[in-house]
Each structure stands twice: as C-alpha cells, then as structure tokens.
PDB file of C-alpha atoms in Angstrom:
ATOM      1  CA  MET X  57      -1.452  -2.169 -54.932  1.00 44.00           C
ATOM      2  CA  SER X  58       2.079  -1.179 -55.194  1.00 43.00           C
ATOM      3  CA  THR X  59       4.257  -3.633 -54.290  1.00 49.00           C
ATOM      4  CA  ALA X  60       7.881  -3.156 -52.364  1.00 49.00           C
ATOM      5  CA  PRO X  61      10.780  -3.711 -54.714  1.00 50.00           C
ATOM      6  CA  LYS X  62      12.596  -6.947 -53.551  1.00 52.00           C
ATOM      7  CA  THR X  63      15.803  -7.035 -52.741  1.00 49.00           C
ATOM      8  CA  PRO X  64      17.873  -9.059 -55.156  1.00 50.00           C
ATOM      9  CA  ARG X  65      19.710 -11.929 -54.107  1.00 47.00           C
ATOM     10  CA  PRO X  66      23.373 -13.290 -54.369  1.00 50.00           C
ATOM     11  CA  ALA X  67      23.996 -15.067 -57.865  1.00 51.00           C
ATOM     12  CA  GLN X  68      24.306 -19.107 -56.418  1.00 49.00           C
ATOM     13  CA  PRO X  69      27.567 -21.235 -57.853  1.00 51.00           C
ATOM     14  CA  ALA X  70      26.913 -23.788 -59.872  1.00 53.00           C
ATOM     15  CA  SER X  71      28.406 -26.405 -58.367  1.00 61.00           C
ATOM     16  CA  PRO X  72      27.987 -28.993 -55.896  1.00 80.00           C
ATOM     17  CA  ILE X  73      30.150 -27.425 -54.799  1.00 89.00           C
ATOM     18  CA  GLN X  74      29.224 -24.179 -51.498  1.00 94.00           C
ATOM     19  CA  ARG X  75      31.447 -23.876 -49.299  1.00 97.00           C
ATOM     20  CA  VAL X  76      34.338 -22.525 -49.725  1.00 98.00           C
ATOM     21  CA  GLY X  77      36.841 -22.290 -47.283  1.00 97.00           C
ATOM     22  CA  MET X  78      39.823 -19.613 -47.989  1.00 98.00           C
ATOM     23  CA  LEU X  79      43.429 -20.453 -45.658  1.00 97.00           C
ATOM     24  CA  GLY X  80      45.132 -17.734 -46.364  1.00 96.00           C
ATOM     25  CA  VAL X  81      43.997 -13.863 -46.174  1.00 95.00           C
ATOM     26  CA  GLY X  82      46.896 -11.499 -47.159  1.00 93.00           C
ATOM     27  CA  ILE X  83      46.775  -9.260 -50.371  1.00 91.00           C
ATOM     28  CA  MET X  84      45.341 -12.244 -52.304  1.00 94.00           C
ATOM     29  CA  GLY X  85      43.423 -14.634 -50.522  1.00 95.00           C
ATOM     30  CA  ARG X  86      41.349 -11.462 -49.696  1.00 95.00           C
ATOM     31  CA  ALA X  87      40.791 -10.721 -52.830  1.00 96.00           C
ATOM     32  CA  MET X  88      40.174 -13.830 -53.745  1.00 97.00           C
ATOM     33  CA  ALA X  89      37.569 -14.732 -51.072  1.00 97.00           C
ATOM     34  CA  ALA X  90      35.897 -11.468 -52.284  1.00 97.00           C
ATOM     35  CA  ASN X  91      35.295 -12.689 -55.397  1.00 97.00           C
ATOM     36  CA  LEU X  92      34.451 -15.306 -54.101  1.00 97.00           C
ATOM     37  CA  VAL X  93      31.537 -14.314 -51.485  1.00 97.00           C
ATOM     38  CA  LYS X  94      30.300 -11.787 -54.753  1.00 97.00           C
ATOM     39  CA  ALA X  95      29.821 -15.375 -56.217  1.00 96.00           C
ATOM     40  CA  GLY X  96      27.459 -16.665 -54.124  1.00 96.00           C
ATOM     41  CA  PHE X  97      29.735 -18.689 -51.961  1.00 97.00           C
ATOM     42  CA  VAL X  98      29.582 -19.459 -48.629  1.00 97.00           C
ATOM     43  CA  VAL X  99      32.667 -18.652 -47.555  1.00 98.00           C
ATOM     44  CA  SER X 100      35.560 -18.862 -44.863  1.00 97.00           C
ATOM     45  CA  GLY X 101      38.272 -18.171 -43.350  1.00 97.00           C
ATOM     46  CA  TYR X 102      42.214 -18.854 -41.545  1.00 97.00           C
ATOM     47  CA  ASP X 103      44.583 -16.407 -40.878  1.00 96.00           C
ATOM     48  CA  PRO X 104      46.982 -15.606 -38.249  1.00 95.00           C
ATOM     49  CA  ASP X 105      47.093 -12.133 -38.597  1.00 95.00           C
ATOM     50  CA  PRO X 106      43.430 -10.947 -36.096  1.00 95.00           C
ATOM     51  CA  LYS X 107      43.399  -7.916 -38.995  1.00 95.00           C
ATOM     52  CA  ALA X 108      43.705  -9.893 -42.016  1.00 95.00           C
ATOM     53  CA  MET X 109      40.329 -11.275 -39.649  1.00 96.00           C
ATOM     54  CA  LYS X 110      38.783  -8.293 -40.067  1.00 96.00           C
ATOM     55  CA  ARG X 111      38.922  -8.149 -43.035  1.00 94.00           C
ATOM     56  CA  LEU X 112      37.281 -11.132 -43.567  1.00 96.00           C
ATOM     57  CA  LYS X 113      34.834 -10.617 -42.105  1.00 96.00           C
ATOM     58  CA  ALA X 114      34.228  -7.215 -44.026  1.00 95.00           C
ATOM     59  CA  ALA X 115      34.071  -8.947 -47.079  1.00 94.00           C
ATOM     60  CA  GLY X 116      31.444 -11.641 -46.275  1.00 95.00           C
ATOM     61  CA  GLY X 117      33.532 -13.986 -45.034  1.00 96.00           C
ATOM     62  CA  THR X 118      33.467 -16.333 -41.816  1.00 96.00           C
ATOM     63  CA  PRO X 119      36.265 -16.189 -38.701  1.00 96.00           C
ATOM     64  CA  CYS X 120      37.085 -19.640 -38.359  1.00 96.00           C
ATOM     65  CA  ALA X 121      39.498 -20.682 -35.604  1.00 95.00           C
ATOM     66  CA  SER X 122      42.602 -22.035 -37.305  1.00 94.00           C
ATOM     67  CA  ALA X 123      42.400 -24.907 -40.285  1.00 95.00           C
ATOM     68  CA  GLY X 124      41.362 -27.463 -38.829  1.00 93.00           C
ATOM     69  CA  ASP X 125      37.880 -25.770 -37.700  1.00 94.00           C
ATOM     70  CA  MET X 126      37.922 -25.005 -41.158  1.00 95.00           C
ATOM     71  CA  ALA X 127      38.800 -28.207 -43.009  1.00 95.00           C
ATOM     72  CA  SER X 128      35.696 -29.948 -41.109  1.00 91.00           C
ATOM     73  CA  THR X 129      32.759 -27.651 -42.373  1.00 93.00           C
ATOM     74  CA  VAL X 130      33.878 -27.066 -45.893  1.00 96.00           C
ATOM     75  CA  ASP X 131      33.880 -28.604 -49.275  1.00 96.00           C
ATOM     76  CA  VAL X 132      37.254 -26.694 -50.903  1.00 98.00           C
ATOM     77  CA  ILE X 133      39.958 -25.103 -49.152  1.00 98.00           C
ATOM     78  CA  ILE X 134      42.109 -22.544 -51.700  1.00 98.00           C
ATOM     79  CA  CYS X 135      45.375 -22.014 -49.442  1.00 97.00           C
ATOM     80  CA  ALA X 136      48.178 -19.280 -50.352  1.00 96.00           C
ATOM     81  CA  LEU X 137      50.596 -18.923 -48.243  1.00 95.00           C
ATOM     82  CA  PRO X 138      53.772 -17.813 -47.002  1.00 92.00           C
ATOM     83  CA  SER X 139      55.937 -20.533 -46.644  1.00 94.00           C
ATOM     84  CA  PRO X 140      56.149 -24.789 -46.677  1.00 96.00           C
ATOM     85  CA  GLU X 141      56.627 -24.932 -42.862  1.00 96.00           C
ATOM     86  CA  ALA X 142      52.439 -23.413 -42.854  1.00 96.00           C
ATOM     87  CA  LEU X 143      52.038 -25.605 -45.786  1.00 97.00           C
ATOM     88  CA  HIS X 144      52.969 -28.817 -43.382  1.00 96.00           C
ATOM     89  CA  GLY X 145      51.183 -27.352 -40.796  1.00 96.00           C
ATOM     90  CA  ALA X 146      47.932 -26.234 -42.479  1.00 96.00           C
ATOM     91  CA  ALA X 147      47.714 -30.318 -44.654  1.00 96.00           C
ATOM     92  CA  GLN X 148      48.129 -32.253 -41.139  1.00 96.00           C
ATOM     93  CA  GLN X 149      45.291 -30.087 -39.555  1.00 95.00           C
ATOM     94  CA  ILE X 150      43.316 -30.878 -42.391  1.00 96.00           C
ATOM     95  CA  ALA X 151      44.554 -34.339 -41.868  1.00 95.00           C
ATOM     96  CA  GLU X 152      43.282 -34.600 -38.838  1.00 94.00           C
ATOM     97  CA  ARG X 153      39.705 -33.199 -39.206  1.00 93.00           C
ATOM     98  CA  GLY X 154      39.129 -32.616 -43.465  1.00 92.00           C
ATOM     99  CA  HIS X 155      36.627 -35.200 -44.512  1.00 89.00           C
ATOM    100  CA  ARG X 156      37.122 -38.045 -47.536  1.00 86.00           C
ATOM    101  CA  LYS X 157      35.042 -35.672 -49.958  1.00 92.00           C
ATOM    102  CA  LEU X 158      37.133 -32.582 -49.097  1.00 96.00           C
ATOM    103  CA  LEU X 159      39.337 -30.541 -52.050  1.00 97.00           C
ATOM    104  CA  VAL X 160      42.603 -28.698 -51.507  1.00 98.00           C
ATOM    105  CA  VAL X 161      43.627 -26.385 -54.300  1.00 98.00           C
ATOM    106  CA  GLU X 162      47.273 -24.327 -52.902  1.00 98.00           C
ATOM    107  CA  THR X 163      47.942 -21.967 -54.518  1.00 98.00           C
ATOM    108  CA  SER X 164      51.835 -20.527 -52.970  1.00 96.00           C
ATOM    109  CA  THR X 165      54.191 -19.961 -54.685  1.00 96.00           C
ATOM    110  CA  LEU X 166      56.432 -23.134 -53.675  1.00 96.00           C
ATOM    111  CA  ASP X 167      58.603 -25.818 -54.291  1.00 96.00           C
ATOM    112  CA  ILE X 168      56.301 -29.182 -55.880  1.00 97.00           C
ATOM    113  CA  ALA X 169      59.231 -31.205 -53.066  1.00 97.00           C
ATOM    114  CA  ASP X 170      56.735 -29.191 -50.877  1.00 97.00           C
ATOM    115  CA  LYS X 171      53.906 -29.454 -52.446  1.00 98.00           C
ATOM    116  CA  THR X 172      54.856 -33.208 -53.087  1.00 98.00           C
ATOM    117  CA  THR X 173      55.049 -33.420 -49.039  1.00 98.00           C
ATOM    118  CA  ALA X 174      51.638 -32.074 -47.840  1.00 97.00           C
ATOM    119  CA  ARG X 175      49.646 -33.449 -51.134  1.00 98.00           C
ATOM    120  CA  ASP X 176      50.794 -37.747 -50.085  1.00 97.00           C
ATOM    121  CA  ALA X 177      50.028 -36.593 -46.646  1.00 96.00           C
ATOM    122  CA  LEU X 178      46.299 -35.747 -47.296  1.00 97.00           C
ATOM    123  CA  HIS X 179      46.549 -38.483 -49.824  1.00 96.00           C
ATOM    124  CA  ALA X 180      46.885 -41.222 -46.555  1.00 95.00           C
ATOM    125  CA  LYS X 181      43.267 -39.222 -45.572  1.00 94.00           C
ATOM    126  CA  GLY X 182      42.134 -39.970 -48.463  1.00 95.00           C
ATOM    127  CA  ILE X 183      41.769 -35.885 -49.376  1.00 97.00           C
ATOM    128  CA  VAL X 184      42.722 -35.236 -52.580  1.00 97.00           C
ATOM    129  CA  MET X 185      44.382 -32.044 -53.227  1.00 98.00           C
ATOM    130  CA  LEU X 186      45.495 -30.009 -56.682  1.00 98.00           C
ATOM    131  CA  ASP X 187      49.191 -27.565 -57.511  1.00 98.00           C
ATOM    132  CA  CYS X 188      47.264 -24.554 -58.269  1.00 98.00           C
ATOM    133  CA  PRO X 189      49.519 -21.491 -58.697  1.00 98.00           C
ATOM    134  CA  LEU X 190      47.599 -17.838 -59.373  1.00 97.00           C
ATOM    135  CA  SER X 191      49.244 -15.895 -61.929  1.00 95.00           C
ATOM    136  CA  GLY X 192      49.095 -12.413 -61.752  1.00 92.00           C
ATOM    137  CA  THR X 193      49.491  -9.810 -58.531  1.00 90.00           C
ATOM    138  CA  GLY X 194      47.166  -8.814 -55.761  1.00 89.00           C
ATOM    139  CA  ALA X 195      45.991  -5.665 -57.817  1.00 89.00           C
ATOM    140  CA  GLN X 196      44.562  -7.710 -60.493  1.00 94.00           C
ATOM    141  CA  ALA X 197      42.398 -10.329 -58.041  1.00 95.00           C
ATOM    142  CA  VAL X 198      40.231  -7.550 -56.609  1.00 95.00           C
ATOM    143  CA  HIS X 199      39.547  -7.826 -60.297  1.00 95.00           C
ATOM    144  CA  LYS X 200      39.744 -11.329 -61.258  1.00 96.00           C
ATOM    145  CA  ASP X 201      42.243 -10.887 -63.729  1.00 96.00           C
ATOM    146  CA  LEU X 202      43.941 -13.797 -62.574  1.00 97.00           C
ATOM    147  CA  THR X 203      44.744 -17.100 -64.404  1.00 98.00           C
ATOM    148  CA  VAL X 204      44.708 -21.136 -62.242  1.00 98.00           C
ATOM    149  CA  TYR X 205      47.552 -22.917 -63.517  1.00 98.00           C
ATOM    150  CA  ALA X 206      45.822 -26.459 -62.697  1.00 98.00           C
ATOM    151  CA  SER X 207      47.393 -29.185 -62.509  1.00 98.00           C
ATOM    152  CA  GLY X 208      45.956 -33.087 -60.803  1.00 98.00           C
ATOM    153  CA  PRO X 209      43.706 -35.007 -61.478  1.00 97.00           C
ATOM    154  CA  LYS X 210      41.133 -33.600 -64.279  1.00 97.00           C
ATOM    155  CA  ALA X 211      38.753 -35.123 -63.189  1.00 97.00           C
ATOM    156  CA  ALA X 212      38.688 -32.897 -59.635  1.00 97.00           C
ATOM    157  CA  ILE X 213      40.091 -30.172 -61.777  1.00 97.00           C
ATOM    158  CA  LYS X 214      37.632 -29.884 -63.692  1.00 96.00           C
ATOM    159  CA  LYS X 215      34.606 -29.927 -60.206  1.00 96.00           C
ATOM    160  CA  LEU X 216      36.676 -26.900 -59.280  1.00 97.00           C
ATOM    161  CA  ALA X 217      35.779 -24.987 -62.860  1.00 97.00           C
ATOM    162  CA  PRO X 218      33.072 -22.924 -60.842  1.00 96.00           C
ATOM    163  CA  VAL X 219      35.166 -21.789 -58.197  1.00 97.00           C
ATOM    164  CA  PHE X 220      37.711 -21.161 -60.549  1.00 98.00           C
ATOM    165  CA  ALA X 221      35.313 -19.439 -62.109  1.00 97.00           C
ATOM    166  CA  GLY X 222      34.636 -17.409 -59.078  1.00 97.00           C
ATOM    167  CA  PHE X 223      37.803 -15.898 -58.693  1.00 98.00           C
ATOM    168  CA  SER X 224      40.047 -16.317 -61.964  1.00 98.00           C
ATOM    169  CA  LYS X 225      38.516 -14.509 -65.775  1.00 97.00           C
ATOM    170  CA  ASN X 226      40.939 -18.426 -66.517  1.00 96.00           C
ATOM    171  CA  CYS X 227      41.659 -21.674 -66.086  1.00 98.00           C
ATOM    172  CA  PHE X 228      44.526 -23.834 -67.630  1.00 98.00           C
ATOM    173  CA  ASP X 229      44.497 -27.571 -67.684  1.00 98.00           C
ATOM    174  CA  LEU X 230      48.268 -28.409 -67.602  1.00 98.00           C
ATOM    175  CA  GLY X 231      48.306 -32.226 -66.398  1.00 98.00           C
ATOM    176  CA  ALA X 232      50.167 -33.820 -63.815  1.00 98.00           C
ATOM    177  CA  PHE X 233      50.459 -33.259 -59.966  1.00 98.00           C
ATOM    178  CA  GLY X 234      53.176 -30.014 -60.052  1.00 98.00           C
ATOM    179  CA  ASN X 235      53.760 -28.616 -64.014  1.00 98.00           C
ATOM    180  CA  GLY X 236      51.494 -26.262 -62.423  1.00 98.00           C
ATOM    181  CA  MET X 237      54.155 -24.504 -60.445  1.00 98.00           C
ATOM    182  CA  LYS X 238      56.539 -25.327 -63.185  1.00 98.00           C
ATOM    183  CA  MET X 239      54.758 -22.950 -65.764  1.00 98.00           C
ATOM    184  CA  LYS X 240      54.153 -20.713 -63.075  1.00 98.00           C
ATOM    185  CA  LEU X 241      57.502 -20.566 -61.854  1.00 98.00           C
ATOM    186  CA  MET X 242      58.385 -19.491 -65.641  1.00 98.00           C
ATOM    187  CA  ALA X 243      56.101 -17.011 -65.479  1.00 97.00           C
ATOM    188  CA  ASN X 244      57.434 -15.200 -62.777  1.00 97.00           C
ATOM    189  CA  LEU X 245      60.750 -15.741 -64.346  1.00 98.00           C
ATOM    190  CA  LEU X 246      59.390 -13.155 -66.890  1.00 98.00           C
ATOM    191  CA  VAL X 247      58.306 -11.647 -64.457  1.00 97.00           C
ATOM    192  CA  ALA X 248      61.166 -10.731 -62.584  1.00 98.00           C
ATOM    193  CA  ILE X 249      62.726  -9.223 -65.981  1.00 98.00           C
ATOM    194  CA  HIS X 250      59.169  -7.237 -67.628  1.00 98.00           C
ATOM    195  CA  ASN X 251      59.439  -5.721 -63.901  1.00 98.00           C
ATOM    196  CA  VAL X 252      63.037  -4.256 -64.199  1.00 98.00           C
ATOM    197  CA  SER X 253      63.172  -3.360 -67.443  1.00 98.00           C
ATOM    198  CA  THR X 254      59.244  -1.162 -67.141  1.00 98.00           C
ATOM    199  CA  ALA X 255      61.429   0.481 -63.892  1.00 98.00           C
ATOM    200  CA  GLU X 256      64.819   1.436 -67.351  1.00 98.00           C
ATOM    201  CA  ALA X 257      62.095   2.901 -69.815  1.00 98.00           C
ATOM    202  CA  LEU X 258      59.791   4.761 -67.486  1.00 98.00           C
ATOM    203  CA  LEU X 259      63.196   6.776 -65.843  1.00 98.00           C
ATOM    204  CA  LEU X 260      64.002   6.964 -68.969  1.00 98.00           C
ATOM    205  CA  GLY X 261      61.473   9.161 -69.882  1.00 97.00           C
ATOM    206  CA  GLN X 262      61.006  10.585 -66.543  1.00 97.00           C
ATOM    207  CA  ARG X 263      64.872  11.755 -67.000  1.00 96.00           C
ATOM    208  CA  TRP X 264      63.367  12.559 -70.342  1.00 98.00           C
ATOM    209  CA  GLY X 265      60.979  14.816 -68.768  1.00 97.00           C
ATOM    210  CA  ILE X 266      58.150  12.358 -69.280  1.00 97.00           C
ATOM    211  CA  GLN X 267      55.486  11.577 -66.723  1.00 94.00           C
ATOM    212  CA  PRO X 268      55.636   7.645 -65.853  1.00 95.00           C
ATOM    213  CA  LYS X 269      51.883   7.215 -66.296  1.00 94.00           C
ATOM    214  CA  ASP X 270      51.685   9.171 -69.725  1.00 96.00           C
ATOM    215  CA  ALA X 271      54.356   6.972 -70.879  1.00 97.00           C
ATOM    216  CA  VAL X 272      53.094   3.398 -69.545  1.00 97.00           C
ATOM    217  CA  LYS X 273      49.401   4.932 -71.265  1.00 96.00           C
ATOM    218  CA  VAL X 274      51.711   5.126 -74.791  1.00 97.00           C
ATOM    219  CA  LEU X 275      54.099   2.165 -74.200  1.00 97.00           C
ATOM    220  CA  SER X 276      50.900  -0.059 -73.171  1.00 96.00           C
ATOM    221  CA  ASP X 277      49.558  -0.320 -76.825  1.00 95.00           C
ATOM    222  CA  GLY X 278      52.070  -0.629 -79.055  1.00 95.00           C
ATOM    223  CA  ALA X 279      55.292  -4.017 -79.230  1.00 96.00           C
ATOM    224  CA  GLY X 280      56.597  -2.649 -76.564  1.00 94.00           C
ATOM    225  CA  GLY X 281      54.396  -3.084 -74.351  1.00 95.00           C
ATOM    226  CA  SER X 282      54.037  -5.650 -71.078  1.00 95.00           C
ATOM    227  CA  ARG X 283      51.602  -7.114 -68.051  1.00 94.00           C
ATOM    228  CA  MET X 284      54.186  -5.785 -65.728  1.00 96.00           C
ATOM    229  CA  LEU X 285      54.259  -2.506 -67.323  1.00 97.00           C
ATOM    230  CA  GLN X 286      50.037  -1.921 -67.272  1.00 96.00           C
ATOM    231  CA  VAL X 287      49.924  -3.324 -63.494  1.00 94.00           C
ATOM    232  CA  ARG X 288      53.752  -1.862 -62.146  1.00 96.00           C
ATOM    233  CA  GLY X 289      54.816   0.819 -63.846  1.00 97.00           C
ATOM    234  CA  PRO X 290      51.956   3.345 -62.616  1.00 96.00           C
ATOM    235  CA  LEU X 291      52.643   2.713 -58.982  1.00 96.00           C
ATOM    236  CA  MET X 292      56.492   3.727 -60.135  1.00 97.00           C
ATOM    237  CA  GLN X 293      55.483   6.970 -59.496  1.00 94.00           C
ATOM    238  CA  GLY X 294      55.317   9.130 -55.973  1.00 94.00           C
ATOM    239  CA  GLN X 295      56.407   6.801 -54.420  1.00 95.00           C
ATOM    240  CA  GLY X 296      53.916   4.206 -55.600  1.00 96.00           C
ATOM    241  CA  TRP X 297      55.125   0.891 -54.265  1.00 97.00           C
ATOM    242  CA  ASN X 298      53.988   1.627 -50.927  1.00 97.00           C
ATOM    243  CA  THR X 299      50.782  -0.295 -51.146  1.00 94.00           C
ATOM    244  CA  PRO X 300      51.972  -3.519 -52.117  1.00 94.00           C
ATOM    245  CA  THR X 301      50.878  -5.805 -54.609  1.00 92.00           C
ATOM    246  CA  MET X 302      53.738  -8.523 -54.329  1.00 93.00           C
ATOM    247  CA  LYS X 303      55.991  -7.508 -51.814  1.00 95.00           C
ATOM    248  CA  VAL X 304      59.574  -7.618 -52.069  1.00 97.00           C
ATOM    249  CA  GLY X 305      59.911  -9.491 -49.596  1.00 96.00           C
ATOM    250  CA  ILE X 306      57.554 -12.368 -50.325  1.00 94.00           C
ATOM    251  CA  TRP X 307      59.108 -11.947 -54.176  1.00 96.00           C
ATOM    252  CA  GLN X 308      63.107 -13.114 -52.349  1.00 97.00           C
ATOM    253  CA  LYS X 309      60.931 -16.193 -52.056  1.00 95.00           C
ATOM    254  CA  ASP X 310      59.951 -16.693 -56.487  1.00 96.00           C
ATOM    255  CA  MET X 311      63.759 -15.868 -56.998  1.00 98.00           C
ATOM    256  CA  LYS X 312      65.728 -18.243 -54.761  1.00 97.00           C
ATOM    257  CA  LEU X 313      63.216 -21.240 -57.113  1.00 97.00           C
ATOM    258  CA  ILE X 314      63.613 -20.348 -60.261  1.00 98.00           C
ATOM    259  CA  ALA X 315      67.343 -19.750 -59.920  1.00 98.00           C
ATOM    260  CA  ALA X 316      67.364 -23.255 -58.469  1.00 97.00           C
ATOM    261  CA  ALA X 317      65.510 -24.784 -61.093  1.00 97.00           C
ATOM    262  CA  LEU X 318      67.498 -22.799 -64.362  1.00 98.00           C
ATOM    263  CA  ALA X 319      70.243 -24.031 -62.358  1.00 98.00           C
ATOM    264  CA  GLU X 320      68.413 -27.884 -62.038  1.00 96.00           C
ATOM    265  CA  ALA X 321      68.066 -27.302 -65.691  1.00 97.00           C
ATOM    266  CA  GLN X 322      71.009 -26.616 -66.888  1.00 98.00           C
ATOM    267  CA  VAL X 323      69.395 -23.152 -68.740  1.00 98.00           C
ATOM    268  CA  PRO X 324      71.386 -20.277 -68.704  1.00 98.00           C
ATOM    269  CA  ALA X 325      69.765 -16.508 -67.736  1.00 98.00           C
ATOM    270  CA  PRO X 326      71.339 -13.830 -68.176  1.00 98.00           C
ATOM    271  CA  LEU X 327      68.769 -11.616 -67.976  1.00 98.00           C
ATOM    272  CA  PHE X 328      67.536 -13.185 -65.080  1.00 98.00           C
ATOM    273  CA  ALA X 329      70.544 -12.915 -63.224  1.00 98.00           C
ATOM    274  CA  ALA X 330      70.549  -9.554 -63.968  1.00 98.00           C
ATOM    275  CA  THR X 331      67.466  -8.532 -62.385  1.00 98.00           C
ATOM    276  CA  VAL X 332      68.441 -10.185 -59.192  1.00 98.00           C
ATOM    277  CA  PRO X 333      71.270  -8.102 -57.825  1.00 98.00           C
ATOM    278  CA  VAL X 334      68.168  -5.213 -57.891  1.00 98.00           C
ATOM    279  CA  TYR X 335      65.925  -6.806 -56.652  1.00 98.00           C
ATOM    280  CA  ASN X 336      68.914  -7.350 -53.847  1.00 98.00           C
ATOM    281  CA  ALA X 337      69.396  -3.547 -53.882  1.00 98.00           C
ATOM    282  CA  ALA X 338      65.765  -3.202 -53.394  1.00 98.00           C
ATOM    283  CA  MET X 339      65.649  -5.304 -49.821  1.00 98.00           C
ATOM    284  CA  ALA X 340      68.336  -3.335 -48.497  1.00 98.00           C
ATOM    285  CA  LEU X 341      67.367   0.344 -49.366  1.00 98.00           C
ATOM    286  CA  GLY X 342      64.306  -0.666 -46.890  1.00 98.00           C
ATOM    287  CA  HIS X 343      61.374  -1.724 -49.396  1.00 98.00           C
ATOM    288  CA  ALA X 344      60.923  -5.279 -47.923  1.00 98.00           C
ATOM    289  CA  GLU X 345      57.600  -3.970 -47.395  1.00 97.00           C
ATOM    290  CA  HIS X 346      56.949  -2.067 -51.006  1.00 98.00           C
ATOM    291  CA  ASP X 347      55.928  -3.250 -53.772  1.00 97.00           C
ATOM    292  CA  THR X 348      58.097  -5.118 -56.314  1.00 98.00           C
ATOM    293  CA  ALA X 349      58.174  -1.212 -58.270  1.00 98.00           C
ATOM    294  CA  ALA X 350      60.164   0.257 -55.767  1.00 98.00           C
ATOM    295  CA  VAL X 351      62.747  -1.027 -58.457  1.00 98.00           C
ATOM    296  CA  PHE X 352      62.338   2.005 -60.195  1.00 98.00           C
ATOM    297  CA  ASP X 353      63.918   3.978 -56.869  1.00 98.00           C
ATOM    298  CA  VAL X 354      65.866   1.293 -57.167  1.00 98.00           C
ATOM    299  CA  LEU X 355      67.555   2.229 -60.697  1.00 98.00           C
ATOM    300  CA  SER X 356      66.702   5.772 -60.058  1.00 97.00           C
ATOM    301  CA  ARG X 357      69.669   5.979 -56.966  1.00 96.00           C
ATOM    302  CA  MET X 358      72.171   4.260 -58.657  1.00 95.00           C
ATOM    303  CA  SER X 359      72.237   6.699 -61.018  1.00 87.00           C
ATOM    304  CA  SER X 360      72.137  10.204 -58.976  1.00 76.00           C
TER     305      SER X 360
END
C-alpha cells in the first residue's frame, strides 16, 4: 500500500533559543528575519512602518504591536535601527517588559556611547545586550552573506552562535563591548573609499565603450577586485541605484561616525576625506533614497 509523501518540516535550530524578535524590519531586518524563519526559528518583529510589518508577515514572521510586546515573548531581540533615538526608545520598552533571560543583539551602526547607554539601561533590569554590527549590504543579507562583528560577554556570544548562523556566513568574537562598532567603522571606511573608486573605474571604462557589467566580471577576477566592485558595480549601470541596498541618506550617518572616529584618534585620512563631497553631492542631486552606487551618477555629471 502506497502512502502520500510527507511534507518536510523546517529544520529546527540546534539551540535553546527558539523565539527570535526582529526590531526594525527594513532592508536588512527583513532579509535577516526571512533567513531566520528558513533556519527554523519562530520569528516575530516590530517596525513602525505598516508596510514593513506586511513584508515581515509575508516572510513567515509574526508582527507585534510594539517593542515591549515582543520583549515579553521572545528569547532574543535583534535590533536593526536607524537612529540613537530609536534605540533608546526601544531599550526603555524592552527594560519594562523584557524577562531576565532575554538577550539583546544590537546590530545597528550607531555611536558607541549611545549603545553603551542602552546597554546600561537594560543591565539595570538584568538584561544582557551585545554590540554586534554587521558587515554587508541589504542585498548580501538576502543570501546570508553577512559577517557579524560580535562584542560583549563571551558566554552570550557563544549561546547566540546558532542564531548568528541563521542569518550570516561568519561571526567574530571581538571581545569587549564596543569593539564590534570599532571594527564596523574600520570596515565602512574601506567601503566608502572602495565604492567611489569602483565608480571611477567603471566610468572610465564606460567612456572607453566598456559596459560596467563586463568590467565588473573581468576586474573582479584580478588584483583590482573588491567586494564593493562585486556588490555595487552592477548597480552602476542602467540606474540600478534606484533599488537601494544601502540608502545614501542613511549612509550619511555612517560617514559622520567614521569622520568623528578618525578625528578623535587623530588619524590622517586623505582618501576618506576625498569621498565626503561625492556623497554630499549625491544627496544634493536627489539620491537620498537611492543606493550609494549613485556616486557613479555624481561622477558622471561632474565630468559631462
């Protein structure tokens, strides 16, 4: 007697953590939530944008009414927030409603002082928060092509390993809280430069009749290749920057953090300084909601 094939169940995470909350379901948060669902976690989330909540539900997550509501029902909260104000407001709600075993993973690119303030507010309630920025774009997040720069209590980082594996390709334990953000700013310093250098090279090729997509394929295989060439290069043709993986407007926040860190450490940074007016020009040309690949358009207009 034949039987109908059984529908395979989602893989269950090999972790005592089963319920994950996503605080902030924008470009990055939505992709991370979707991958966590695929990894077998029970995912819920909150974002003030109703459209983001609909996308979360479509990805298999459960929308919550607030950060506080979510804090009372999950084992870990992953924060992907746009501003210090958003973090402080969320920390207050989590402190009021969260339980003592709750872990908070702060992945946003924010000033270390702001993260420390939020950490201390949660610590007063017995809740552990880690500083875990991510290296990678929204497009990379879709394919789990992210690296976690984890910093904070070693035991908590170890416990969260299955969760990190659910949405990233790698995780580095960088030690004390705040080291994650330091590494993130170093990474973004390189991103700022590599993105503009990619635009310069591809614009040169275009003027010679070499299409950006062809140049990306060839250059990526040689000594001049970079992740920004691979990730952002394809968006520099046919106004691909209209589909953002990192918006120019949000990137301005990162640029200010990098500039402040360089000034505090008294590090000369002529290459980074040269990119600042290019990104400012992108804002002036109306690219705030576009991908940072729009620097290609800036250079193109500067030379036309």
